[in-house]
N, CA and C of each residue as an Amber inpcrd file, in Angstrom:
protein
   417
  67.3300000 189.4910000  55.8180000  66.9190000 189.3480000  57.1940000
  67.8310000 190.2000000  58.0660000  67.0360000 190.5590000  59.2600000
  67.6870000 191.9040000  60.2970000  68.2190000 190.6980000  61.5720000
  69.3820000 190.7480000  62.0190000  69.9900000 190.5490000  63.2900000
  69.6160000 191.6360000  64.1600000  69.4260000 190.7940000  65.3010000
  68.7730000 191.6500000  66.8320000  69.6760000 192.8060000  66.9620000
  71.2050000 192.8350000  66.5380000  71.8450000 194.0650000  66.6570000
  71.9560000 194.8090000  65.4550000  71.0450000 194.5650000  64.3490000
  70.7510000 195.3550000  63.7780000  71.2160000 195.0810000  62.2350000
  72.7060000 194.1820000  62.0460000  73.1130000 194.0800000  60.9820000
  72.4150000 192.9570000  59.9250000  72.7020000 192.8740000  58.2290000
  71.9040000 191.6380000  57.9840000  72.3780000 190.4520000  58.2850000
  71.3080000 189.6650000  58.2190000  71.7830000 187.8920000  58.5770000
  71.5860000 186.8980000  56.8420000  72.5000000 186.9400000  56.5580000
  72.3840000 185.8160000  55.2440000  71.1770000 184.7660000  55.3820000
  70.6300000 184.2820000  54.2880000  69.5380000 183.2310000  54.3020000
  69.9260000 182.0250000  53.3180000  70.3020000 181.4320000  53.7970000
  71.0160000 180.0970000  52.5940000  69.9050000 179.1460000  52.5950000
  68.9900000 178.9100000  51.3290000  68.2470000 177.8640000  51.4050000
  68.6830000 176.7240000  50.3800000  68.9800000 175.4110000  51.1040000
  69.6020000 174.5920000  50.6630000  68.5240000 173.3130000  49.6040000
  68.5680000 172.8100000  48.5280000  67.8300000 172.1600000  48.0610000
  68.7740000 170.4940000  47.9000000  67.3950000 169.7950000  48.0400000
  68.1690000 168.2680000  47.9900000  68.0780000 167.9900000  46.0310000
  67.2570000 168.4100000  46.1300000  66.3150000 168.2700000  44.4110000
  65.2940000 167.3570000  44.3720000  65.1910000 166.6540000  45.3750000
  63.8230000 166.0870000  45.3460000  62.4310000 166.8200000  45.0720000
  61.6900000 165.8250000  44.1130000  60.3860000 166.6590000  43.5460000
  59.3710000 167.3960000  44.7630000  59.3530000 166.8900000  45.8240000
  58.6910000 167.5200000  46.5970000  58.7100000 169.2800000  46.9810000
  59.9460000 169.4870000  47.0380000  60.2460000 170.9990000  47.1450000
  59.8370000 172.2140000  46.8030000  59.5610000 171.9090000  45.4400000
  58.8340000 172.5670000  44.7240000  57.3820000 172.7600000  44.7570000
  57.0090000 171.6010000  44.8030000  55.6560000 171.4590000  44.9480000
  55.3290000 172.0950000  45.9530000  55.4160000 171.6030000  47.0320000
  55.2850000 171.9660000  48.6090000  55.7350000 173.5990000  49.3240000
  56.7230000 173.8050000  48.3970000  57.4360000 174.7410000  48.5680000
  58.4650000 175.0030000  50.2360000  58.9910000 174.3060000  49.7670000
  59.9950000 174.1020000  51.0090000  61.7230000 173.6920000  50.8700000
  62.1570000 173.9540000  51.1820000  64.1440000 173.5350000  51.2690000
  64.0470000 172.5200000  52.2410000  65.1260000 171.7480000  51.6140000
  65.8090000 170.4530000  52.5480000  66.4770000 171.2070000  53.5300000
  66.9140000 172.2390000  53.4930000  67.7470000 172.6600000  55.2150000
  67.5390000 174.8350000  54.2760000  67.5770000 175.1220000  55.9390000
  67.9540000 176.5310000  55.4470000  68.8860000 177.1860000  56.5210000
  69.9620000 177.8310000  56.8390000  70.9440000 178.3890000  57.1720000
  70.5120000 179.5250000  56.9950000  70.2250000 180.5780000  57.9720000
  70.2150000 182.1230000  58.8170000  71.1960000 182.0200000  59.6760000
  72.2160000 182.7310000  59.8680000  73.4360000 183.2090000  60.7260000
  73.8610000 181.8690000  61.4060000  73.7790000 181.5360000  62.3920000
  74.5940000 180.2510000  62.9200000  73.4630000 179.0070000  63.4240000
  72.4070000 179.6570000  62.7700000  70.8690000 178.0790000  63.1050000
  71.2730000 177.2200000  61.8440000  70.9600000 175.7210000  61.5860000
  70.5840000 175.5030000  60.4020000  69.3810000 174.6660000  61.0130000
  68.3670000 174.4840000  60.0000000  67.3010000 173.8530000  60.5550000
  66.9820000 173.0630000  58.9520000  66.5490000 171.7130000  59.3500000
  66.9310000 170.3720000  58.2740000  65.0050000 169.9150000  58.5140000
  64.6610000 170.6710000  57.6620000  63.1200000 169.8250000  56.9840000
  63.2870000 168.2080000  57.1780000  61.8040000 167.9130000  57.2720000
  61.5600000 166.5480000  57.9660000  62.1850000 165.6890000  56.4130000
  62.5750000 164.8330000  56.4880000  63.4770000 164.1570000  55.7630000
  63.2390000 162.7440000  55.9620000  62.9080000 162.1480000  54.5100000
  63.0020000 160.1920000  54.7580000  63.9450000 159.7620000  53.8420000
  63.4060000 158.7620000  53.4730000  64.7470000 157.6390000  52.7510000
  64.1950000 158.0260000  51.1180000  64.7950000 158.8060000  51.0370000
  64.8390000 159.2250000  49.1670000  65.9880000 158.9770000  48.8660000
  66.0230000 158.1460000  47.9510000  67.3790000 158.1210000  46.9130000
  67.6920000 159.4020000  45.8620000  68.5550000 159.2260000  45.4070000
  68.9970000 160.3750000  44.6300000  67.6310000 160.3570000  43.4500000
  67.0970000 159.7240000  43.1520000  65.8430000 160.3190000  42.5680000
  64.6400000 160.3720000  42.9990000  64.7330000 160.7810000  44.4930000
  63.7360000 161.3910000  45.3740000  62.8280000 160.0620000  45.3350000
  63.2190000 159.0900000  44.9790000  61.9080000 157.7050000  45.3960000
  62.2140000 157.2080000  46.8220000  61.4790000 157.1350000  47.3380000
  61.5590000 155.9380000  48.5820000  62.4760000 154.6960000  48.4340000
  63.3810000 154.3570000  49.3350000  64.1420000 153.3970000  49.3220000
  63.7440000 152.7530000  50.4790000  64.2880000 151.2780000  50.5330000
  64.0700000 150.0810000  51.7810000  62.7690000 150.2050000  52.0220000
  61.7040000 150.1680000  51.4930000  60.3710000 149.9030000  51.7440000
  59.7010000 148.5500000  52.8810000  59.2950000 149.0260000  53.4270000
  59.1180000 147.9050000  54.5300000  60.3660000 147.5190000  55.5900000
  61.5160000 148.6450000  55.5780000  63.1320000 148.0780000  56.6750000
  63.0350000 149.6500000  57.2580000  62.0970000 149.2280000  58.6710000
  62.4640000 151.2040000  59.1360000  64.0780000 151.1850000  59.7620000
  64.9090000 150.1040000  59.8430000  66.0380000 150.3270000  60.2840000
  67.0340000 151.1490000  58.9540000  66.9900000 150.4360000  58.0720000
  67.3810000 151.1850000  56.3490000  67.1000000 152.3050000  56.2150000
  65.3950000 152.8440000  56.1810000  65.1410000 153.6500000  56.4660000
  65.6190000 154.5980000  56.9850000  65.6730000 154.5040000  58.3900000
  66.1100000 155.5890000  58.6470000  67.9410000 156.0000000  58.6870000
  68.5370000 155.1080000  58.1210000  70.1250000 154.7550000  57.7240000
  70.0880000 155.8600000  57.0210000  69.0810000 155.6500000  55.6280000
  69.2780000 156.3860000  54.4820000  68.7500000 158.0510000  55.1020000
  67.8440000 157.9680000  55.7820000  67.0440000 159.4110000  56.5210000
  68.5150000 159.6730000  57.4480000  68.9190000 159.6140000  57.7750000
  70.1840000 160.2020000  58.7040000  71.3640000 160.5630000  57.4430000
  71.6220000 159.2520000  56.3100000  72.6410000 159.7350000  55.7490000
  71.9180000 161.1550000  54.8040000  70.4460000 161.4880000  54.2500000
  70.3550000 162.1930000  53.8050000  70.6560000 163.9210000  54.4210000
  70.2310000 163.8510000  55.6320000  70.1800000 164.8710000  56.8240000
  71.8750000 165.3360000  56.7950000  72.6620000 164.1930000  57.0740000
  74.2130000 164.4970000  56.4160000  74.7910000 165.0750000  55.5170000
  74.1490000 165.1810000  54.2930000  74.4690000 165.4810000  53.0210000
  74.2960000 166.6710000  53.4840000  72.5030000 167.5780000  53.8040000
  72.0430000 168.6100000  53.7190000  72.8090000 169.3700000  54.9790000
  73.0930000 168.9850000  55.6750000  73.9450000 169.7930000  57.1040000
  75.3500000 170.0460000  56.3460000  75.8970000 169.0340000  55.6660000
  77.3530000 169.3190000  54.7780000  77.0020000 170.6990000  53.7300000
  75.9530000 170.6280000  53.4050000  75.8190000 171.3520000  52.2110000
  75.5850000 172.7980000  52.7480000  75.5770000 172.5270000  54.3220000
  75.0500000 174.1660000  54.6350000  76.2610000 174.5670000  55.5790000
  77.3600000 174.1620000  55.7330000  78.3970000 174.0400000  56.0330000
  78.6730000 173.6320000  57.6570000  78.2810000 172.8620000  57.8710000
  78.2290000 171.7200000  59.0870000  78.1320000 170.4930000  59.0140000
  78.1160000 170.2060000  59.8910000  78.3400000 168.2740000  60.1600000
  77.2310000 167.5530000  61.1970000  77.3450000 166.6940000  61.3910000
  76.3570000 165.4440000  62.0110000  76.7990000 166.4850000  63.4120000
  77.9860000 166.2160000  64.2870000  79.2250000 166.9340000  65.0340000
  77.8660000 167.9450000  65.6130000  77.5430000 169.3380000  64.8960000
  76.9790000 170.3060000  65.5840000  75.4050000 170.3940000  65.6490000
  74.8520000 169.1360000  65.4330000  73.1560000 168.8900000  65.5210000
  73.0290000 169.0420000  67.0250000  72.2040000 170.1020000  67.4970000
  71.8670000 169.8470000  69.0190000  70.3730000 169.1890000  69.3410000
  69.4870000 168.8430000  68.0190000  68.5140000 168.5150000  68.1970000
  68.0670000 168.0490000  66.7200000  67.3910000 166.2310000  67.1870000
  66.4060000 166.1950000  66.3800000  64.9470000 165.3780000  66.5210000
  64.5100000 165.4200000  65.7270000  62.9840000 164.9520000  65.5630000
  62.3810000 163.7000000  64.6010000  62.1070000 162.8610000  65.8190000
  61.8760000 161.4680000  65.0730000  60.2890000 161.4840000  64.8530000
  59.5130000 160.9870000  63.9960000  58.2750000 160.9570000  63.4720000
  58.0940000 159.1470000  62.9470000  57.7220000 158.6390000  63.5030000
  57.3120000 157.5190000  63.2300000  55.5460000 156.8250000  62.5960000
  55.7010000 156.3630000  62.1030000  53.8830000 155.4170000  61.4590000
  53.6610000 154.4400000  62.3670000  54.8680000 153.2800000  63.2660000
  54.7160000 152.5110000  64.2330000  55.1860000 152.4760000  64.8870000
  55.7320000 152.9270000  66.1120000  55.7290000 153.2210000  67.3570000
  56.6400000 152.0660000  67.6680000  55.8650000 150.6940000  66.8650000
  56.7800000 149.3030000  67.5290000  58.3830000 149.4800000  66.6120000
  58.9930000 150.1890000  65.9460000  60.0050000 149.9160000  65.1190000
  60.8000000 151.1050000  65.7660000  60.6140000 151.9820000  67.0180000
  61.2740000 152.7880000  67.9490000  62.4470000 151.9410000  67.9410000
  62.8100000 150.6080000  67.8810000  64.0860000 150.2440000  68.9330000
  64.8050000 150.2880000  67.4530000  64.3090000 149.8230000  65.9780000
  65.2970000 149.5080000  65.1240000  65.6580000 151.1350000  64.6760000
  64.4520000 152.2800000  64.6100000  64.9800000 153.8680000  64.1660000
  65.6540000 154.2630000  65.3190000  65.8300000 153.2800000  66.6700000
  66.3600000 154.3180000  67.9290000  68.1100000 154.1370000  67.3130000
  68.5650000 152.6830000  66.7950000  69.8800000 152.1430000  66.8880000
  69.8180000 152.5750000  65.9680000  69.6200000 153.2210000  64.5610000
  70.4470000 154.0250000  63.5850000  70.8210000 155.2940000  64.1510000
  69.1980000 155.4790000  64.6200000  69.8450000 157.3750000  65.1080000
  71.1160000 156.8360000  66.2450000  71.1110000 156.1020000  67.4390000
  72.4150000 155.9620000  68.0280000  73.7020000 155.8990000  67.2590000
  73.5780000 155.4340000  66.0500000  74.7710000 154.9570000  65.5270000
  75.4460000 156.2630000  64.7290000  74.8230000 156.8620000  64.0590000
  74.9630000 158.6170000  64.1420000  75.0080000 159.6470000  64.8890000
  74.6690000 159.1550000  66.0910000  74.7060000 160.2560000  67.2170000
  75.1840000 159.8140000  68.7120000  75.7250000 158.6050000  68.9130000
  76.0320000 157.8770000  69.9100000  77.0150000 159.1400000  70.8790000
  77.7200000 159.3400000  70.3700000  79.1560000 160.6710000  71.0380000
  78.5590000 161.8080000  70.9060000  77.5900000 162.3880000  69.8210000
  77.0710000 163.8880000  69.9990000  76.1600000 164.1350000  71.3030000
  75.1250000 162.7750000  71.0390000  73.8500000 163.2680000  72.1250000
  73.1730000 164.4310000  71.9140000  72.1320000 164.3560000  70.6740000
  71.8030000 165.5700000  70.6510000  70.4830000 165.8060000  71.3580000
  69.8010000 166.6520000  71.9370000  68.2150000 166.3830000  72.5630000
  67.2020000 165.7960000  71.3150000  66.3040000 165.0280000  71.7720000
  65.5990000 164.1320000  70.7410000  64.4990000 163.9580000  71.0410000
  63.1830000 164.0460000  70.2640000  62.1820000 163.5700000  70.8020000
  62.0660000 162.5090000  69.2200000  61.2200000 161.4050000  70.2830000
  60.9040000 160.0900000  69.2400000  59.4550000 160.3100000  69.3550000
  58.4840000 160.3720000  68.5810000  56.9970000 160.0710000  68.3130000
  55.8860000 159.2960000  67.2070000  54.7320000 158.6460000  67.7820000
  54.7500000 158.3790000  66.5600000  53.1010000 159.5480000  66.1240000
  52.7470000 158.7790000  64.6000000  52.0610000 159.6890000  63.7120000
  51.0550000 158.8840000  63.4850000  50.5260000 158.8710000  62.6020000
  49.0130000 158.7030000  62.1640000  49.4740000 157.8870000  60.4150000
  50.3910000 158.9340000  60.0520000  50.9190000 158.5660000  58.5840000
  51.7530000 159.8610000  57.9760000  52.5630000 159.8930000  56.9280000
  53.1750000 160.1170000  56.3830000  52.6660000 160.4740000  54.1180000
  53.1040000 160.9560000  53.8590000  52.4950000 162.0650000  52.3210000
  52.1800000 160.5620000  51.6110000  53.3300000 159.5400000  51.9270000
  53.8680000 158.1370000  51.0130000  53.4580000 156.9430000  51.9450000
  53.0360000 156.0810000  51.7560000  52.4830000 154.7720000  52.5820000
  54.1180000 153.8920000  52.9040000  54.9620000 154.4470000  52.0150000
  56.0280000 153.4980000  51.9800000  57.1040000 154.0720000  53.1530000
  56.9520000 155.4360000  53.1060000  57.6350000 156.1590000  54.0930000
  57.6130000 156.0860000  55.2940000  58.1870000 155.0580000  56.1400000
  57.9840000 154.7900000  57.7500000  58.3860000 155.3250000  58.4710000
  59.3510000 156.5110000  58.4570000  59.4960000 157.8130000  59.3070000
  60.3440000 158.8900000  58.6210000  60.0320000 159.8920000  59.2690000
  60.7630000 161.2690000  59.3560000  61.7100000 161.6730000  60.1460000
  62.4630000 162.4660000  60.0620000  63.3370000 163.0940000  60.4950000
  63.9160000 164.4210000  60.6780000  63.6390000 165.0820000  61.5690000
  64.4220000 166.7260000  61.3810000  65.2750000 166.8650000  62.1060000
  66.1120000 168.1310000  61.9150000  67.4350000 168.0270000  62.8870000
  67.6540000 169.6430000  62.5690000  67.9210000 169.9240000  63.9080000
  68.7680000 171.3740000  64.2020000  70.3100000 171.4310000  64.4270000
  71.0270000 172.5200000  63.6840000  72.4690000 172.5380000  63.9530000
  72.5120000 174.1540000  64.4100000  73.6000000 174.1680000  65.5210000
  74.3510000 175.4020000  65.2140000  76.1110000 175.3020000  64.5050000
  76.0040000 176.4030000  63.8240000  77.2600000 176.6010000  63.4360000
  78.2360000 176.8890000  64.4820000  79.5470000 176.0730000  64.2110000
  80.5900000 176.6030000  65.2620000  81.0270000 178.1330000  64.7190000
  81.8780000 178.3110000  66.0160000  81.7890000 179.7240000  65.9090000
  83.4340000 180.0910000  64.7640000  83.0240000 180.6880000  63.8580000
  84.3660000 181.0960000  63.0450000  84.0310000 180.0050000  61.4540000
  83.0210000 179.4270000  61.7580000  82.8070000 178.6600000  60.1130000
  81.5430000 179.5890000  59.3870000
């Protein structure tokens, strides 16, 4: 990839290993120069199954700690998210996904939109999550 001033820009595409990736063809986060941008993300355990089925507060515990992992892995932190994206199935469980995302983001404040959906790939999956980082400057 070309930078606006001309030089290249690295492309780091980061994988969680969940089976979906492949299929779908998509990365859990990808890193170009100082963006990282974090694919919509739920509560997969380390073998990509759905966890807390029926607890969108768990839920989205595990959907924030996963988003963590993948921002670590692209060399950032919770710290430089300036934005993310809530996707909900019920609209009424806003207050229990609002107090996880607070509890991860209470001091950052990153811009946020909360919405809800229609449904999700998995019936068990009660929301999504994406998140934008920039890299600080010198990492």
């Amino acid at each position: 990839m070309r930078h606006k001033n001309g030089g290249e820009v690295e492309r780091i595409n980061i994988s969680s290993g969940t089976p979906w990736e492949p299929i779908v063809g998509y990365s859990r986060a990808v890193r170009v120069g100082a963006y990282v941008h974090v694919a919509g993300t739920t509560a997969t355990g380390a073998d990509g199954k759905i966890v807390w089925a029926g607890d969108a507060y768990a839920q989205a515990v595990q959907t924030l700690k996963n988003i963590e992992r993948a921002l670590e892995r692209a060399g950032v932190s919770l710290k430089d998210v300036v934005r993310t994206r809530v996707f909900l199935t019920n609209i009424a469980d806003w207050e229990k996904v609002g107090k996880a995302h607070g509890e991860f983001f209470r001091d950052i404040r990153p811009a946020s939109t909360m919405m809800a959906i229609t449904a999700l790939v998995s019936p068990e999956m009660l929301l999504e999550i994406e998140a934008e980082a920039i890299v600080p400057n010198g990492k």
